[in-house]
Coordinates of N, CA, C and O in Angstrom, one line a residue:
M1 N -32.7 217.3 205.7 CA -31.8 216.0 206.2 C -30.7 216.6 205.8 O -30.1 216.7 204.7
S2 N -29.6 216.6 206.6 CA -28.6 215.5 205.9 C -27.6 214.6 205.0 O -28.3 213.6 205.0
D3 N -26.9 215.0 204.4 CA -26.1 213.9 203.5 C -24.6 213.4 203.9 O -24.1 212.8 203.9
R4 N -24.8 214.2 205.3 CA -23.1 213.1 206.1 C -23.8 212.0 207.1 O -25.4 211.7 207.7
P5 N -23.0 211.2 206.8 CA -23.1 210.1 207.7 C -24.2 209.9 208.8 O -23.7 210.6 209.8
I6 N -24.8 209.0 209.6 CA -25.4 208.5 210.5 C -25.0 208.9 211.4 O -25.6 209.9 212.1
N7 N -23.3 209.0 211.8 CA -23.1 208.1 213.2 C -22.5 209.6 213.4 O -22.5 209.6 214.5
E8 N -22.0 210.7 212.5 CA -21.6 211.9 212.5 C -22.8 212.3 212.9 O -23.2 214.1 213.6
Y9 N -23.8 212.3 212.0 CA -24.8 213.3 211.8 C -25.5 213.0 213.2 O -26.5 214.2 213.9
L10 N -25.8 212.4 213.2 CA -25.9 211.7 215.6 C -26.0 212.2 216.2 O -25.8 212.6 216.7
A11 N -24.2 212.5 216.0 CA -23.7 212.7 217.3 C -24.2 214.3 217.2 O -24.5 215.2 218.2
H12 N -24.1 215.0 216.5 CA -24.1 216.8 216.1 C -25.8 216.4 216.5 O -26.0 217.6 217.8
L13 N -26.4 216.1 216.4 CA -27.6 216.3 216.9 C -28.3 215.8 218.4 O -28.8 216.7 219.1
L14 N -27.6 214.8 219.2 CA -27.3 214.3 220.2 C -26.7 215.7 221.2 O -26.6 215.9 222.1
V15 N -25.2 216.2 220.6 CA -24.8 217.4 221.3 C -26.5 217.9 221.3 O -26.0 219.5 222.4
Q16 N -26.6 218.8 220.2 CA -27.7 219.8 220.1 C -28.4 219.6 220.8 O -29.0 221.0 221.6
A17 N -29.7 218.2 220.9 CA -30.3 217.9 222.4 C -29.6 218.6 223.9 O -30.7 219.6 224.6
N18 N -28.6 217.5 223.8 CA -27.7 218.3 225.2 C -27.8 219.4 225.2 O -28.2 219.5 226.0
R19 N -27.4 220.7 224.2 CA -27.1 221.9 224.8 C -28.8 222.4 225.1 O -28.7 222.7 226.7
R20 N -29.6 221.9 224.1 CA -30.6 222.6 225.0 C -31.7 221.9 226.2 O -32.3 222.9 227.0
V21 N -31.2 221.1 226.8 CA -31.6 220.1 227.4 C -30.7 220.8 229.3 O -31.1 221.5 229.9
N22 N -29.7 221.5 228.8 CA -28.3 221.7 230.1 C -29.2 223.5 230.1 O -29.0 223.9 231.0
R23 N -29.3 224.2 228.9 CA -29.6 225.3 229.0 C -31.0 225.6 230.0 O -31.3 226.6 231.0
E24 N -32.1 224.2 230.0 CA -33.3 224.4 230.7 C -32.4 223.9 231.9 O -33.1 224.3 233.1
L25 N -32.0 222.8 232.5 CA -31.1 222.6 233.7 C -31.1 223.9 234.8 O -29.7 224.3 235.6
S26 N -29.5 224.6 233.2 CA -29.0 225.5 234.3 C -29.9 226.6 234.7 O -28.4 228.1 235.0
L27 N -30.7 226.7 234.1 CA -31.5 228.0 234.7 C -31.2 228.0 235.7 O -31.6 228.8 237.7
E28 N -30.8 227.4 237.4 CA -30.8 226.6 238.3 C -29.3 226.5 239.1 O -29.1 226.2 240.2
G29 N -28.6 226.4 237.7 CA -26.8 226.6 238.5 C -26.3 224.4 238.6 O -25.8 224.2 239.0
I30 N -27.8 224.5 238.0 CA -27.4 222.2 237.6 C -26.8 222.4 236.3 O -27.8 221.9 234.8
T31 N -26.1 221.6 235.9 CA -26.3 220.7 234.5 C -26.7 219.6 234.6 O -27.2 219.3 235.6
L32 N -26.2 219.0 233.2 CA -26.7 217.9 232.6 C -25.8 216.8 234.1 O -26.7 216.2 234.0
E33 N -25.0 216.9 233.7 CA -24.3 215.7 234.3 C -25.1 215.6 236.0 O -25.0 214.2 236.1
H34 N -25.0 216.2 236.4 CA -25.4 216.8 238.1 C -27.0 216.3 237.8 O -26.6 215.7 238.9
W35 N -27.7 216.5 237.5 CA -28.9 216.3 236.9 C -29.0 214.4 236.8 O -29.4 214.1 237.8
R36 N -28.2 214.1 235.9 CA -28.3 212.3 235.9 C -27.6 212.1 237.3 O -28.0 210.7 237.0
A37 N -27.1 212.1 238.3 CA -26.0 211.8 238.8 C -27.4 211.6 239.9 O -27.5 211.1 240.4
L38 N -27.6 213.4 240.4 CA -29.0 213.7 241.3 C -29.9 212.2 241.2 O -31.0 211.6 242.3
K39 N -30.5 211.9 239.9 CA -30.9 211.1 239.5 C -30.9 209.8 239.9 O -31.8 208.8 240.5
I40 N -29.6 209.3 239.3 CA -29.1 208.6 240.2 C -28.9 208.0 241.4 O -28.9 207.1 241.8
I41 N -28.4 209.2 242.1 CA -28.0 208.3 243.9 C -29.6 208.4 243.9 O -30.1 207.3 245.5
S42 N -30.6 209.1 243.4 CA -32.2 209.5 243.9 C -32.2 207.8 244.4 O -33.2 207.3 245.3
D43 N -32.4 207.3 243.2 CA -33.2 205.8 243.2 C -32.2 205.3 243.3 O -32.8 203.6 243.9
R44 N -31.3 204.9 243.7 CA -29.9 204.4 244.4 C -29.5 204.5 245.0 O -28.0 203.9 245.5
D45 N -30.1 204.6 246.3 CA -29.4 206.4 247.7 C -28.5 205.0 248.2 O -28.7 203.8 247.9
G46 N -27.6 205.2 247.8 CA -26.0 204.3 248.8 C -25.6 204.2 247.5 O -24.6 203.3 248.0
V47 N -25.9 204.5 246.6 CA -24.7 204.1 245.3 C -23.3 204.4 245.8 O -22.4 205.9 245.7
S48 N -22.0 203.1 245.1 CA -20.2 203.6 245.1 C -20.8 204.6 244.4 O -21.1 204.9 243.1
M49 N -19.3 205.3 244.1 CA -17.9 206.3 243.2 C -18.2 205.4 242.4 O -18.2 205.7 240.9
R50 N -17.7 203.9 242.4 CA -17.6 203.2 241.5 C -18.7 203.4 240.2 O -19.0 203.0 239.2
E51 N -20.3 202.5 241.2 CA -21.7 202.5 240.3 C -22.4 203.6 239.9 O -21.9 203.4 238.4
L52 N -22.1 204.2 240.8 CA -22.3 205.8 239.9 C -21.8 206.1 238.5 O -22.1 206.8 237.0
S53 N -19.9 205.9 238.2 CA -19.5 206.0 237.5 C -19.6 205.1 236.6 O -19.6 205.8 235.2
E54 N -19.8 204.0 236.9 CA -20.2 203.1 235.1 C -21.0 203.5 235.0 O -21.4 203.9 233.2
E55 N -22.2 203.8 235.7 CA -23.7 204.4 235.3 C -23.4 206.0 234.8 O -24.4 205.9 233.2
L56 N -22.8 206.9 234.9 CA -23.1 207.7 234.0 C -22.1 207.3 232.5 O -21.8 208.4 231.7
M57 N -21.4 206.9 232.5 CA -19.9 206.6 231.6 C -18.9 207.8 232.2 O -18.4 208.6 230.8
Q58 N -18.9 207.7 232.9 CA -17.5 209.2 233.6 C -16.4 208.4 233.8 O -16.6 208.1 234.6
N59 N -15.2 209.1 233.1 CA -14.2 208.6 234.6 C -14.2 209.2 235.4 O -14.7 210.3 235.9
F60 N -13.6 208.8 236.5 CA -13.1 209.0 237.9 C -12.8 210.5 238.0 O -13.4 211.2 239.2
P61 N -12.2 211.1 237.8 CA -11.4 212.7 238.3 C -12.4 213.5 237.9 O -13.0 213.8 238.8
T62 N -13.4 212.8 236.8 CA -14.1 213.8 236.0 C -16.2 213.3 237.6 O -16.1 214.7 238.1
L63 N -15.6 212.6 237.2 CA -16.8 212.7 238.6 C -16.7 212.7 239.5 O -17.7 213.5 240.5
T64 N -15.8 213.0 240.3 CA -15.0 213.2 241.2 C -15.4 214.6 241.9 O -15.6 215.6 242.5
K65 N -15.0 215.4 240.7 CA -15.2 217.2 240.8 C -16.6 217.2 240.4 O -17.1 218.7 241.5
I66 N -17.7 216.9 239.7 CA -19.7 217.3 240.5 C -19.3 216.4 241.2 O -20.6 217.6 241.9
I67 N -19.0 215.4 242.0 CA -19.5 214.9 243.6 C -19.4 216.4 244.6 O -19.8 216.5 245.4
D68 N -17.8 216.5 244.5 CA -17.1 217.6 245.2 C -18.5 218.8 245.2 O -18.9 219.6 245.7
K69 N -18.6 219.2 243.9 CA -18.7 220.4 243.8 C -20.7 220.1 244.6 O -21.4 221.0 244.9
M70 N -21.1 219.0 244.4 CA -22.8 218.8 244.5 C -22.9 218.6 246.1 O -23.5 218.7 246.5
V71 N -20.9 218.0 246.7 CA -21.6 218.0 248.2 C -21.0 219.9 249.1 O -22.3 220.2 250.3
Q72 N -20.8 220.4 248.3 CA -19.9 221.9 249.0 C -21.7 222.3 248.6 O -21.4 223.0 249.6
E73 N -22.6 221.9 247.6 CA -24.0 223.1 247.4 C -24.8 222.2 248.5 O -26.2 222.1 248.0
A74 N -24.3 221.3 249.5 CA -24.9 220.0 250.4 C -26.3 219.8 249.3 O -27.7 219.5 249.7
L75 N -26.1 219.2 248.3 CA -27.3 218.2 247.3 C -27.4 217.3 248.0 O -28.2 216.2 247.9
V76 N -25.6 216.8 247.8 CA -25.7 214.6 248.0 C -24.8 214.9 249.5 O -24.3 216.1 249.7
Y77 N -24.6 214.0 249.6 CA -23.8 213.1 250.7 C -22.5 212.8 250.9 O -23.5 211.3 250.0
R78 N -21.6 212.1 251.1 CA -20.4 210.8 250.9 C -20.8 210.1 253.1 O -21.0 210.8 253.9
R79 N -20.6 208.9 253.1 CA -21.0 208.4 253.5 C -19.9 207.0 253.8 O -20.0 206.4 252.6
P80 N -19.0 206.5 254.1 CA -18.6 205.1 253.8 C -19.4 204.1 253.6 O -20.4 203.7 254.9
D81 N -18.3 202.8 253.3 CA -19.1 202.5 253.6 C -19.5 201.0 255.0 O -18.3 201.2 255.5
E82 N -20.7 200.6 255.3 CA -20.4 200.4 256.7 C -19.9 199.0 256.3 O -18.9 198.6 257.6
V83 N -19.3 197.8 255.7 CA -18.8 196.5 255.4 C -17.3 196.6 254.9 O -15.9 196.4 255.5
D84 N -17.1 198.2 253.9 CA -15.8 198.0 253.5 C -15.8 199.7 253.5 O -16.1 200.6 252.4
R85 N -14.9 199.7 254.6 CA -14.8 201.3 254.8 C -13.7 202.1 253.9 O -13.5 202.9 253.8
R86 N -13.1 201.3 253.7 CA -12.7 201.8 251.2 C -13.4 202.8 250.2 O -13.1 203.4 250.0
K87 N -14.8 201.8 250.3 CA -15.7 202.2 249.8 C -16.4 203.3 250.3 O -16.9 203.2 251.4
V88 N -16.7 204.2 249.3 CA -17.4 205.5 249.5 C -19.0 205.7 249.0 O -19.0 205.4 247.8
R89 N -20.0 205.5 249.5 CA -21.4 205.7 249.1 C -22.1 207.3 249.4 O -21.9 207.7 249.7
L90 N -22.7 207.7 248.6 CA -23.5 208.5 248.1 C -24.9 208.6 248.4 O -25.6 207.9 248.0
Y91 N -25.2 209.6 249.3 CA -26.7 209.0 249.7 C -27.3 211.0 249.4 O -26.6 212.4 249.2
M92 N -28.4 211.1 248.9 CA -29.5 212.1 248.6 C -29.3 213.0 249.6 O -30.2 212.6 251.2
S93 N -29.5 214.9 249.6 CA -30.4 215.4 251.1 C -31.7 215.7 250.6 O -31.7 216.2 249.7
D94 N -31.8 216.2 251.4 CA -32.9 217.0 251.1 C -33.2 218.3 251.0 O -33.5 218.3 249.3
K95 N -32.4 219.5 250.2 CA -32.4 219.6 249.4 C -31.6 219.3 248.3 O -32.6 219.3 247.3
G96 N -31.1 217.8 247.8 CA -30.8 217.6 246.4 C -32.1 217.2 246.1 O -32.2 217.7 244.7
S97 N -32.9 217.0 246.7 CA -34.2 216.1 246.4 C -35.4 216.8 245.7 O -36.0 217.5 245.1
A98 N -34.8 217.9 247.2 CA -35.8 219.6 246.6 C -35.6 220.0 245.2 O -36.0 220.3 244.4
V99 N -33.9 219.9 244.6 CA -33.4 220.0 243.3 C -34.0 219.6 242.5 O -34.7 220.0 241.1
L100 N -34.2 218.1 242.8 CA -34.1 217.5 242.3 C -35.4 217.0 240.9 O -36.0 217.1 240.0
Q101 N -36.4 217.1 242.0 CA -37.6 217.0 241.8 C -37.8 218.9 241.0 O -39.1 219.0 240.1
Q102 N -37.5 220.2 241.8 CA -37.7 220.9 241.0 C -37.4 220.3 239.2 O -37.8 220.8 238.2
Q103 N -36.1 220.4 238.9 CA -35.2 220.0 238.0 C -36.2 219.5 237.0 O -36.2 218.7 235.8
N104 N -36.5 218.4 237.9 CA -37.3 217.1 236.6 C -39.0 217.6 236.4 O -38.8 217.5 235.2
G105 N -39.6 219.3 237.3 CA -41.0 219.5 236.1 C -39.8 220.2 235.7 O -40.8 220.4 234.7
R106 N -38.7 220.9 235.3 CA -38.2 221.5 234.1 C -38.4 220.9 232.9 O -39.0 221.5 231.8
L107 N -37.4 219.2 233.2 CA -37.3 218.7 232.4 C -39.7 217.7 232.0 O -38.8 217.9 230.2
N108 N -40.0 218.0 233.0 CA -41.5 217.5 231.6 C -41.5 218.1 231.6 O -42.9 218.3 230.3
E109 N -41.6 219.0 231.6 CA -41.9 221.0 230.9 C -41.4 220.4 229.3 O -42.6 221.0 228.5
H110 N -40.0 220.3 229.4 CA -39.7 220.5 227.8 C -39.9 218.8 227.3 O -40.7 218.9 226.1
Q111 N -40.7 218.1 228.1 CA -40.7 216.9 227.3 C -41.7 217.2 226.5 O -42.4 216.4 225.8
T112 N -42.7 218.1 227.9 CA -44.2 218.0 227.3 C -44.3 218.8 226.1 O -45.1 219.1 224.8
K113 N -43.3 219.9 225.2 CA -43.2 220.8 224.1 C -43.2 219.6 223.2 O -43.4 220.4 221.8
I114 N -41.4 219.2 223.5 CA -41.2 218.7 222.7 C -42.3 217.5 222.0 O -42.4 217.5 221.0
E115 N -43.0 217.0 223.4 CA -45.0 215.7 222.3 C -45.5 216.5 221.9 O -46.2 216.2 220.8
D116 N -45.7 218.1 222.0 CA -46.4 218.9 221.3 C -46.6 219.1 220.2 O -47.2 219.2 218.9
A117 N -45.3 219.6 219.8 CA -45.0 220.0 218.4 C -44.8 218.0 218.2 O -44.7 218.5 216.6
Y118 N -44.0 217.2 218.2 CA -43.7 216.4 217.5 C -44.3 214.7 217.0 O -44.7 214.1 216.9
G119 N -45.2 215.1 218.8 CA -45.9 214.1 218.9 C -45.6 213.2 220.0 O -44.9 212.5 219.4
S120 N -46.4 212.0 220.4 CA -46.1 211.2 221.5 C -45.4 210.2 220.7 O -44.8 208.9 221.1
E121 N -46.6 209.5 220.4 CA -46.4 208.4 219.4 C -44.9 208.5 218.6 O -44.4 207.4 218.7
E122 N -44.7 210.1 218.2 CA -43.8 210.0 217.0 C -42.4 209.6 218.4 O -40.7 209.5 217.5
A123 N -42.2 210.3 218.9 CA -41.0 210.7 219.8 C -40.7 209.1 220.9 O -39.3 208.7 221.0
Q124 N -42.2 208.2 221.0 CA -41.7 207.1 221.4 C -41.0 206.5 220.3 O -40.2 206.0 220.4
M125 N -41.6 206.2 218.8 CA -40.9 205.5 217.4 C -39.6 206.5 217.4 O -38.7 205.4 217.8
L126 N -38.9 207.4 218.2 CA -37.8 208.3 218.3 C -37.2 206.8 219.2 O -35.9 207.0 219.2
K127 N -37.3 207.0 220.1 CA -35.9 206.2 221.0 C -36.1 204.9 220.3 O -35.3 204.7 221.6
E128 N -37.3 204.6 220.1 CA -37.1 202.9 219.7 C -36.4 203.0 219.2 O -35.5 202.2 218.9
M129 N -36.2 203.8 217.7 CA -35.7 203.3 216.8 C -34.0 203.7 217.4 O -32.7 203.3 216.9
L130 N -33.9 204.5 218.1 CA -32.6 205.1 218.6 C -32.1 204.2 219.5 O -30.7 203.5 219.7
E131 N -32.7 203.1 220.2 CA -32.0 201.7 221.0 C -32.0 200.9 219.8 O -31.3 200.1 219.8
Q132 N -33.0 200.7 218.8 CA -32.8 199.7 217.7 C -31.1 200.2 217.0 O -30.3 199.0 217.1
F133 N -30.8 201.0 217.4 CA -28.7 202.0 216.9 C -28.6 201.6 217.1 O -27.9 200.8 216.4
L134 N -28.7 201.6 218.1 CA -27.5 201.9 219.2 C -26.9 199.7 219.3 O -26.5 199.3 219.8
K135 N -27.9 198.8 219.2 CA -28.2 197.8 219.4 C -27.4 197.0 218.3 O -26.6 196.2 218.0
A136 N -27.8 198.1 217.3 CA -27.4 197.0 215.7 C -25.5 198.1 215.9 O -25.0 196.6 214.5
A137 N -25.3 199.0 216.0 CA -24.0 200.0 216.6 C -23.3 198.5 216.7 O -23.0 197.8 217.4
P138 N -21.9 197.5 216.3 CA -20.6 197.3 216.3 C -20.0 198.7 217.6 O -20.3 199.1 218.2
E139 N -19.7 197.9 219.1 CA -19.9 198.5 220.6 C -18.1 197.8 220.5 O -17.5 197.2 220.0
E140 N -17.7 199.1 221.2 CA -16.4 199.7 221.2 C -15.8 197.9 221.4 O -15.7 197.5 222.9
K141 N -14.0 197.9 221.6 CA -13.9 197.2 222.8 C -12.7 197.2 223.0 O -11.7 198.0 222.8

């Protein structure tokens, strides 16, 4: 266990966890950010760029680069909003659905390995503790 302050240590651990998940996903050229975007677009077909930006906590320039790459790879496609033509909506392509399904399988295997090593009850407890930590931590203003 580290003697570092909890915020610093938690940030360090989360970066390490993200790197490991990224390694699992990147075997197919998909980053964690791409997977998260695909997951949201799949769950909320027709999500707007603004909604996706808020959900992913990404600024627009970064999100636009992510989506541009995903459009170029034919994972998602853009369509103007039917009511407000200034808005752009994002939809999952068949290829994007297949890639998401494959990547979900990789992540499920990764999750199973963690639960086998750590225990599913302990993994659930960790998630609950992290949620409690976030609720107790002061929010930025």
